[in-house]
Amino acid sequence: MTTPREHIEEIRRVKFSIGGEENPLTEDLHHAVKHLSAELYTKDVHFLMELIQNAEDNEYPPDVEPTLEFVVTTRDITGVGAPATLLVFNNEKGFSSKNIESLCSVGRSTKKGKRQGGYIGEKGIGFKSVFLVTSQPYIFSNGYKIRFSEIPPSGVKIGYIVPEWIDGQPNIEDIRKTFPVKQRIGVEGRKDIANWVITLAFPRDERVTTSNRVGAGIYAFLPTEMVTGFPFIIQADFLLTSSRESIIWDNKWNQGILDCVPSAFCAAFLSLVKSVRSAPPSARSYCFRYLPISSPSYPQLRRIRKEIQAKLMTEEVILCEPENAYCTPIQARRIDPAFRNILHKATEEGLEKPSALWSTGTFIIYSCMDNSPSLDFLGVAYVTDDWYSSCIQSIPGWLADFSEDLYVQLLCFVADHWNRGVPNSLKQFPLFKFDNCPYGVSWASLSDIFF
């Protein structure tokens, strides 16, 4: 039995000749569908009527009350750069293979000739009206995960009706950035080139460790002898010395390309962060291995590292507790590993987490993100002494429920962390317990203790 993905691949291969010999009518068909989608209705809002009509015509399981729900959110859920997302939910049986094939056609409605059965639509063009308000509608139904694009994707000369499978990972078209060549940068042999194409390659698995240790290189379609010290490869149409061992540093063409590398890196890095947001927290720190933490081998590349650092410090790339939310490095805070271990053991003992973890306006990073070199690079600061004090005091009776080992561990942390003096906010807190015979265990603050 054909799977939904295999069905989509078959449509692309057989109907639209993708990967095969090009159909000379493809471009004409694209323009015809484009004009149809744009001129079909005089008002953009008409697409809502089409979606309601589709819901009327859909098939529903027995004993199910049909519902149609429209939800507008300011989140860019599909990651296409839209200011908002319209979600349409319908509890129908779901798309059949015939329905999918109808969407990939013009005028081939599955409802044609079924008016006596209560069907309204019959022209097979109604869904195309969604292109009045979006350039990329997405469909998730019965195992199908597809989108249609107004602009023909790379390697395809027709939009609107060619389905693209969505596998959850961004493809090159999703993250590609175009860098126009500035007129003043034109050089002999490159005057006809309008855009630079910059490719960054990120190593995987054990190669990451190797790249971090020795650095990756610069490519101009073939490798040069240059090792940058960055954990990623930079590939572009650089002008090289006659030996092809190095790029020409004082060339304005090469400088123009290098000026675009920080933007290219940040776009790729943010795409990586976004692609792992549904993964467990422990898996989300992997992409931080690609940060250019070490100083580059060439002084001319230092500004690239500095610009990447400045750009990422304003982006929400740090995973924080307790809601799996992301914040900027400037907002995030680290805590001492010894204190994090105390919190972890307290949780294992069934104790409540201190409310100061999230109620003080401070975003505490997840333990899996606690990679010191990466956080140093991004400028993530540690919490203040007052934060530790608030955390210890935030739950009445919290320390009384500690096991003896955990309580001693906390006292050791206080002694080690504040060997130059305990903050005033903690001096009045009953931190020390003692045997107050015959009344049992009592608690005293530092101010209560006399030597």
Coordinates of C-alpha atoms in Angstrom, one line a residue:
M1 CA 0.0 0.0 0.0
T2 CA 1.4 3.4 -1.0
T3 CA 2.2 5.7 1.9
P4 CA 1.2 9.4 1.8
R5 CA 4.8 10.4 1.2
E6 CA 5.2 7.9 -1.6
H7 CA 2.0 9.2 -3.1
I8 CA 3.3 12.8 -3.1
E9 CA 6.6 11.7 -4.7
E10 CA 4.7 9.9 -7.4
I11 CA 2.6 13.0 -8.2
R12 CA 5.7 15.1 -8.4
R13 CA 7.5 12.6 -10.6
V14 CA 4.7 11.4 -12.9
K15 CA 2.5 14.5 -13.2
F16 CA 5.0 17.3 -13.0
S17 CA 8.1 15.5 -14.5
I18 CA 10.2 16.5 -11.5
G19 CA 13.6 14.7 -11.9
G20 CA 12.8 13.8 -15.5
E21 CA 12.5 15.4 -18.9
E22 CA 11.0 18.9 -18.7
N23 CA 7.5 19.5 -20.0
P24 CA 7.5 22.5 -22.3
L25 CA 4.0 23.4 -21.1
T26 CA 4.9 23.7 -17.5
E27 CA 5.7 27.4 -17.5
D28 CA 2.5 28.2 -19.4
L29 CA 0.5 26.2 -16.8
H30 CA 2.1 28.2 -14.0
H31 CA 1.1 31.5 -15.4
A32 CA -2.4 30.3 -16.0
V33 CA -2.9 29.1 -12.4
K34 CA -1.3 32.3 -11.2
H35 CA -3.8 34.5 -13.0
L36 CA -6.7 32.2 -12.0
S37 CA -5.7 32.4 -8.3
A38 CA -5.3 36.2 -8.4
E39 CA -8.3 37.1 -10.4
L40 CA -10.8 34.5 -9.3
Y41 CA -12.4 36.8 -6.6
T42 CA -12.6 40.5 -6.2
K43 CA -12.2 40.4 -2.4
D44 CA -9.4 38.6 -0.4
V45 CA -11.9 37.5 2.3
H46 CA -13.6 35.2 -0.2
F47 CA -11.2 32.5 0.7
L48 CA -13.0 32.1 4.0
M49 CA -16.2 31.3 2.2
E50 CA -14.3 28.7 0.2
L51 CA -13.0 27.0 3.3
I52 CA -16.4 27.0 4.9
Q53 CA -17.8 25.5 1.7
N54 CA -15.1 22.8 1.8
A55 CA -16.1 22.0 5.4
E56 CA -19.7 21.7 4.4
D57 CA -18.8 19.2 1.7
N58 CA -16.4 17.1 3.8
E59 CA -17.2 13.7 5.0
Y60 CA -17.4 13.1 8.8
P61 CA -17.3 9.9 10.9
P62 CA -20.7 8.7 12.2
D63 CA -22.0 10.3 15.4
V64 CA -19.6 13.2 15.0
E65 CA -20.9 16.7 15.1
P66 CA -19.0 18.6 12.4
T67 CA -17.0 21.6 13.7
L68 CA -14.9 24.1 11.9
E69 CA -12.5 26.3 13.9
F70 CA -10.4 29.3 12.8
V71 CA -7.5 30.3 15.0
V72 CA -5.2 33.3 14.4
T73 CA -1.9 33.4 16.2
T74 CA 0.9 35.9 16.0
R75 CA 3.4 33.0 16.1
D76 CA 5.0 32.2 12.8
I77 CA 4.4 28.5 13.3
T78 CA 5.7 27.3 9.9
G79 CA 8.7 29.5 10.1
V80 CA 8.2 31.3 6.7
G81 CA 8.7 34.8 8.1
A82 CA 4.9 35.6 8.3
P83 CA 3.6 38.1 10.8
A84 CA 0.8 35.7 11.9
T85 CA -0.6 32.2 11.2
L86 CA -4.2 31.3 10.4
L87 CA -5.0 27.7 11.6
V88 CA -8.0 25.9 10.2
F89 CA -9.2 22.9 12.2
N90 CA -11.9 20.6 10.9
N91 CA -12.9 17.2 12.4
E92 CA -13.6 15.5 9.1
K93 CA -12.4 12.0 8.0
G94 CA -9.3 13.6 6.5
F95 CA -7.9 14.0 3.0
S96 CA -8.0 11.0 0.7
S97 CA -5.5 10.3 -2.1
K98 CA -8.2 11.6 -4.5
N99 CA -8.6 14.8 -2.6
I100 CA -4.8 15.4 -2.7
E101 CA -4.8 14.8 -6.4
S102 CA -7.6 17.3 -6.9
L103 CA -5.6 20.0 -5.0
C104 CA -2.7 19.3 -7.4
S105 CA -5.0 20.0 -10.4
V106 CA -7.2 22.7 -11.8
G107 CA -10.9 22.0 -12.4
R108 CA -10.8 18.4 -11.2
S109 CA -13.1 18.6 -8.2
T110 CA -13.9 15.4 -6.4
K111 CA -17.4 16.8 -5.8
K112 CA -18.3 17.4 -9.4
G113 CA -21.6 15.8 -10.3
K114 CA -22.6 15.2 -6.7
R115 CA -25.0 18.1 -6.1
Q116 CA -27.8 15.6 -5.3
G117 CA -25.6 14.3 -2.5
G118 CA -25.6 17.8 -0.9
Y119 CA -22.2 18.9 -2.2
I120 CA -21.8 22.6 -3.0
G121 CA -18.4 22.8 -4.7
E122 CA -17.8 21.4 -8.2
K123 CA -15.3 23.6 -10.1
G124 CA -12.1 22.3 -8.4
I125 CA -10.6 25.8 -8.1
G126 CA -11.9 27.0 -4.7
F127 CA -8.9 26.0 -2.7
K128 CA -6.6 28.1 -4.9
S129 CA -8.2 31.2 -3.4
V130 CA -6.1 30.8 -0.2
F131 CA -3.2 32.2 -2.3
L132 CA -4.9 35.6 -1.9
V133 CA -3.7 35.7 1.7
T134 CA -0.7 33.4 1.8
S135 CA 2.1 32.4 -0.5
Q136 CA 2.6 29.0 1.2
P137 CA -0.5 27.1 2.5
Y138 CA 0.2 24.0 4.6
I139 CA -1.9 20.9 4.9
F140 CA -1.7 18.2 7.6
S141 CA -4.3 15.5 7.3
N142 CA -4.4 11.6 7.3
G143 CA -0.7 11.3 7.3
Y144 CA -0.2 13.9 4.6
K145 CA 2.2 16.7 5.5
I146 CA 2.5 19.0 2.5
R147 CA 2.6 22.6 1.4
F148 CA 2.1 24.5 -1.9
S149 CA 4.1 27.4 -2.9
E150 CA 3.1 30.5 -4.9
I151 CA 6.7 30.8 -6.2
P152 CA 8.0 27.7 -8.0
P153 CA 10.6 25.9 -5.8
S154 CA 14.1 25.3 -7.0
G155 CA 14.2 22.9 -9.9
V156 CA 10.5 23.3 -10.5
K157 CA 8.9 25.8 -13.0
I158 CA 5.4 25.7 -11.7
G159 CA 3.9 26.9 -8.4
Y160 CA 0.5 26.7 -6.7
I161 CA -0.3 23.0 -7.5
V162 CA 3.0 21.2 -7.0
P163 CA 3.0 19.5 -3.5
E164 CA 6.1 19.6 -1.4
W165 CA 6.5 17.1 1.4
I166 CA 7.3 18.6 4.9
D167 CA 9.6 16.4 6.9
G168 CA 10.1 18.8 9.8
Q169 CA 13.6 19.7 8.8
P170 CA 14.4 22.9 6.9
N171 CA 15.6 22.5 3.3
I172 CA 18.1 24.7 1.6
E173 CA 15.3 26.9 0.1
D174 CA 14.0 27.6 3.6
I175 CA 17.2 29.0 4.9
R176 CA 18.9 30.3 1.8
K177 CA 19.8 34.0 2.1
T178 CA 20.6 36.1 -1.0
F179 CA 23.4 38.7 -0.8
P180 CA 23.3 41.2 -3.8
V181 CA 26.7 42.2 -5.1
K182 CA 27.2 45.9 -4.5
Q183 CA 28.0 47.8 -7.7
R184 CA 31.2 49.3 -6.4
I185 CA 32.5 45.8 -5.6
G186 CA 32.3 44.5 -9.2
V187 CA 35.7 43.1 -10.4
E188 CA 37.1 41.9 -13.6
G189 CA 35.7 38.4 -14.4
R190 CA 32.8 38.8 -12.0
K191 CA 30.9 41.7 -13.5
D192 CA 27.9 39.6 -14.6
I193 CA 27.3 38.1 -11.2
A194 CA 24.4 39.7 -9.4
N195 CA 24.3 37.7 -6.2
W196 CA 26.8 36.0 -3.9
V197 CA 26.1 32.4 -2.9
I198 CA 27.7 31.6 0.5
T199 CA 27.5 28.0 1.8
L200 CA 28.3 27.1 5.3
A201 CA 29.0 23.4 6.1
F202 CA 28.6 22.2 9.7
P203 CA 30.3 18.9 10.7
R204 CA 28.5 16.1 12.5
D205 CA 29.3 13.6 15.2
E206 CA 33.0 13.1 15.9
R207 CA 33.9 15.6 13.2
V208 CA 32.6 18.4 15.4
T209 CA 35.3 17.7 18.0
T210 CA 37.9 17.6 15.3
S211 CA 36.7 20.9 13.8
N212 CA 36.6 22.6 17.2
R213 CA 40.2 21.4 17.9
V214 CA 41.9 22.3 14.6
G215 CA 39.3 24.4 12.8
A216 CA 37.7 24.1 9.4
G217 CA 38.7 25.8 6.2
I218 CA 37.7 28.1 3.4
Y219 CA 36.6 26.7 0.1
A220 CA 36.4 28.3 -3.3
F221 CA 34.6 25.3 -4.9
L222 CA 37.8 23.3 -4.0
P223 CA 39.6 23.5 -0.6
T224 CA 42.3 26.1 0.0
E225 CA 45.1 25.6 2.4
M226 CA 43.4 28.0 4.9
V227 CA 42.3 26.8 8.3
T228 CA 40.2 29.4 9.9
G229 CA 39.8 28.1 13.4
F230 CA 36.0 28.2 13.0
P231 CA 34.0 25.0 13.5
F232 CA 32.4 25.3 10.1
I233 CA 33.4 25.5 6.4
I234 CA 33.0 28.7 4.4
Q235 CA 32.4 28.1 0.7
A236 CA 32.0 31.0 -1.8
D237 CA 33.3 32.3 -5.1
F238 CA 36.4 33.8 -3.6
L239 CA 39.2 35.2 -5.7
L240 CA 42.4 33.2 -4.9
T241 CA 46.1 33.7 -5.2
S242 CA 47.7 32.1 -8.2
S243 CA 48.8 29.1 -6.0
R244 CA 45.1 28.6 -4.9
E245 CA 46.4 28.3 -1.3
S246 CA 44.7 31.4 0.0
I247 CA 42.1 34.0 -0.7
I248 CA 43.3 37.5 -1.6
W249 CA 42.8 39.4 1.6
D250 CA 42.9 43.0 0.3
N251 CA 40.5 42.3 -2.6
K252 CA 37.2 44.2 -2.3
W253 CA 35.3 41.3 -3.9
N254 CA 36.5 38.9 -1.2
Q255 CA 35.9 41.5 1.6
G256 CA 32.3 41.9 0.3
I257 CA 31.7 38.1 0.6
L258 CA 33.3 38.0 4.1
D259 CA 31.0 40.9 5.2
C260 CA 28.0 38.6 4.5
V261 CA 29.3 35.6 6.5
P262 CA 27.9 36.7 9.9
S263 CA 24.4 37.1 8.5
A264 CA 24.6 33.8 6.7
F265 CA 25.9 32.1 9.9
C266 CA 23.2 33.6 12.1
A267 CA 20.4 32.6 9.7
A268 CA 21.8 29.0 9.6
F269 CA 22.2 28.9 13.4
L270 CA 18.7 30.2 14.1
S271 CA 17.4 27.6 11.7
L272 CA 19.2 24.8 13.6
V273 CA 17.9 26.1 16.9
K274 CA 14.3 26.2 15.5
S275 CA 14.6 22.7 14.0
V276 CA 15.4 21.1 17.4
R277 CA 12.8 23.0 19.5
S278 CA 10.6 19.9 19.6
A279 CA 13.5 17.7 20.7
P280 CA 14.3 16.9 24.4
P281 CA 16.2 19.6 26.1
S282 CA 19.3 17.4 26.3
A283 CA 19.4 17.3 22.5
R284 CA 19.0 21.0 21.9
S285 CA 22.5 22.1 23.0
Y286 CA 24.2 20.2 20.1
C287 CA 24.1 23.2 17.7
F288 CA 26.0 25.3 20.1
R289 CA 29.1 23.4 19.2
Y290 CA 29.1 25.4 15.9
L291 CA 29.7 28.7 17.6
P292 CA 33.0 30.4 16.7
I293 CA 34.2 30.4 20.4
S294 CA 37.9 30.3 19.7
S295 CA 39.7 33.3 18.2
P296 CA 40.3 32.6 14.4
S297 CA 43.6 31.8 12.9
Y298 CA 43.6 34.9 10.8
P299 CA 43.3 38.4 12.3
Q300 CA 41.2 39.4 9.3
L301 CA 38.4 37.0 10.4
R302 CA 38.1 38.4 13.9
R303 CA 35.4 40.9 12.9
I304 CA 33.3 38.0 11.6
R305 CA 33.5 36.3 15.0
K306 CA 32.6 39.6 16.7
E307 CA 29.6 40.3 14.4
I308 CA 28.3 36.8 14.9
Q309 CA 28.6 37.3 18.7
A310 CA 26.8 40.6 18.6
K311 CA 24.0 39.4 16.4
L312 CA 23.3 36.2 18.5
M313 CA 23.2 38.2 21.8
T314 CA 20.0 39.8 20.7
E315 CA 18.3 36.5 19.5
E316 CA 16.2 34.1 21.6
V317 CA 18.5 31.1 21.4
I318 CA 18.9 30.1 25.1
L319 CA 16.6 27.4 26.5
C320 CA 15.4 28.3 30.0
E321 CA 13.5 26.7 32.9
P322 CA 10.9 25.8 33.8
E323 CA 8.6 26.2 30.7
N324 CA 11.1 25.3 27.9
A325 CA 11.0 28.9 26.8
Y326 CA 13.7 30.6 24.9
C327 CA 15.2 34.0 25.8
T328 CA 18.1 36.1 24.7
P329 CA 21.6 35.7 26.2
I330 CA 21.3 39.1 27.8
Q331 CA 18.1 37.9 29.6
A332 CA 19.4 34.5 30.6
R333 CA 21.3 33.7 33.8
R334 CA 23.6 30.8 34.9
I335 CA 23.7 29.3 38.4
D336 CA 26.6 27.7 40.2
P337 CA 26.9 24.0 39.3
A338 CA 27.1 23.1 43.0
F339 CA 23.8 24.9 43.7
R340 CA 22.2 23.3 40.6
N341 CA 23.2 19.9 42.0
I342 CA 21.4 20.8 45.3
L343 CA 18.2 21.8 43.4
H344 CA 18.4 18.5 41.5
K345 CA 18.8 16.4 44.6
A346 CA 16.0 18.3 46.3
T347 CA 13.7 17.4 43.4
E348 CA 14.8 13.8 43.6
E349 CA 13.8 13.9 47.3
G350 CA 10.3 15.0 46.3
L351 CA 10.7 18.6 47.4
E352 CA 9.2 21.6 45.7
K353 CA 11.4 23.8 43.5
P354 CA 12.0 27.3 44.9
S355 CA 9.6 29.8 43.3
A356 CA 12.6 32.2 42.9
L357 CA 13.6 30.0 39.9
W358 CA 10.9 31.8 37.8
S359 CA 9.2 34.5 39.9
T360 CA 12.1 37.0 40.1
G361 CA 12.1 37.9 36.4
T362 CA 15.3 35.9 35.9
F363 CA 15.5 33.3 33.2
I364 CA 17.6 30.4 34.5
I365 CA 19.2 28.3 31.7
Y366 CA 18.5 24.6 31.4
S367 CA 21.3 22.4 32.8
C368 CA 21.9 20.9 29.4
M369 CA 22.7 24.3 28.1
D370 CA 25.4 24.9 30.8
N371 CA 28.3 24.8 28.4
S372 CA 30.7 27.4 29.9
P373 CA 32.6 28.3 26.7
S374 CA 29.4 28.8 24.7
L375 CA 27.8 30.8 27.4
D376 CA 30.9 32.9 27.9
F377 CA 30.9 33.6 24.1
L378 CA 27.3 34.7 24.2
G379 CA 27.8 36.8 27.3
V380 CA 25.4 34.9 29.6
A381 CA 26.0 36.2 33.2
Y382 CA 25.6 34.4 36.5
V383 CA 22.9 35.1 39.0
T384 CA 23.6 37.5 41.8
D385 CA 24.2 36.6 45.5
D386 CA 20.8 38.0 46.3
W387 CA 19.2 35.6 43.9
Y388 CA 20.7 32.6 45.8
S389 CA 19.5 34.2 49.0
S390 CA 15.9 34.6 47.7
C391 CA 16.0 31.1 46.4
I392 CA 16.9 29.6 49.7
Q393 CA 14.3 31.6 51.5
S394 CA 11.4 31.4 49.0
I395 CA 9.8 28.2 50.5
P396 CA 8.9 28.3 54.2
G397 CA 10.2 25.1 55.9
W398 CA 12.1 24.0 52.7
L399 CA 15.3 23.3 54.5
A400 CA 13.6 21.4 57.3
D401 CA 12.6 18.8 54.7
F402 CA 16.2 18.3 53.5
S403 CA 17.9 15.0 54.2
E404 CA 21.0 15.4 56.4
D405 CA 23.4 14.9 53.5
L406 CA 21.6 17.5 51.4
Y407 CA 21.5 20.0 54.2
V408 CA 25.2 19.6 54.8
Q409 CA 25.8 20.1 51.1
L410 CA 23.8 23.4 51.2
L411 CA 25.9 24.6 54.2
C412 CA 29.1 23.8 52.3
F413 CA 27.8 25.7 49.3
V414 CA 27.1 28.8 51.5
A415 CA 30.5 28.5 53.2
D416 CA 32.4 28.2 49.9
H417 CA 30.3 30.7 47.9
W418 CA 30.3 33.4 50.6
N419 CA 33.7 32.9 52.1
R420 CA 34.1 36.7 52.1
G421 CA 30.9 37.3 53.9
V422 CA 27.2 36.3 53.7
P423 CA 24.8 38.9 52.1
N424 CA 22.7 40.9 54.5
S425 CA 19.5 39.4 53.0
L426 CA 20.6 35.9 54.4
K427 CA 22.0 36.9 57.7
Q428 CA 18.6 37.2 59.4
F429 CA 17.3 33.9 57.8
P430 CA 17.2 30.8 60.2
L431 CA 19.7 28.8 58.2
F432 CA 21.3 26.8 61.0
K433 CA 19.6 24.0 62.9
F434 CA 20.7 22.8 66.3
D435 CA 19.5 20.5 69.0
N436 CA 17.6 22.6 71.5
C437 CA 17.0 20.1 74.3
P438 CA 14.4 19.3 75.5
Y439 CA 12.5 21.1 72.7
G440 CA 14.0 19.2 69.8
V441 CA 15.5 20.8 66.6
S442 CA 15.5 24.6 66.4
W443 CA 16.7 27.0 63.8
A444 CA 18.9 30.1 64.2
S445 CA 20.1 32.8 61.9
L446 CA 23.7 33.9 61.5
S447 CA 22.9 37.0 63.6
D448 CA 21.6 34.7 66.4
I449 CA 24.8 32.8 66.7
F450 CA 27.5 33.9 69.2
F451 CA 31.0 32.5 69.5

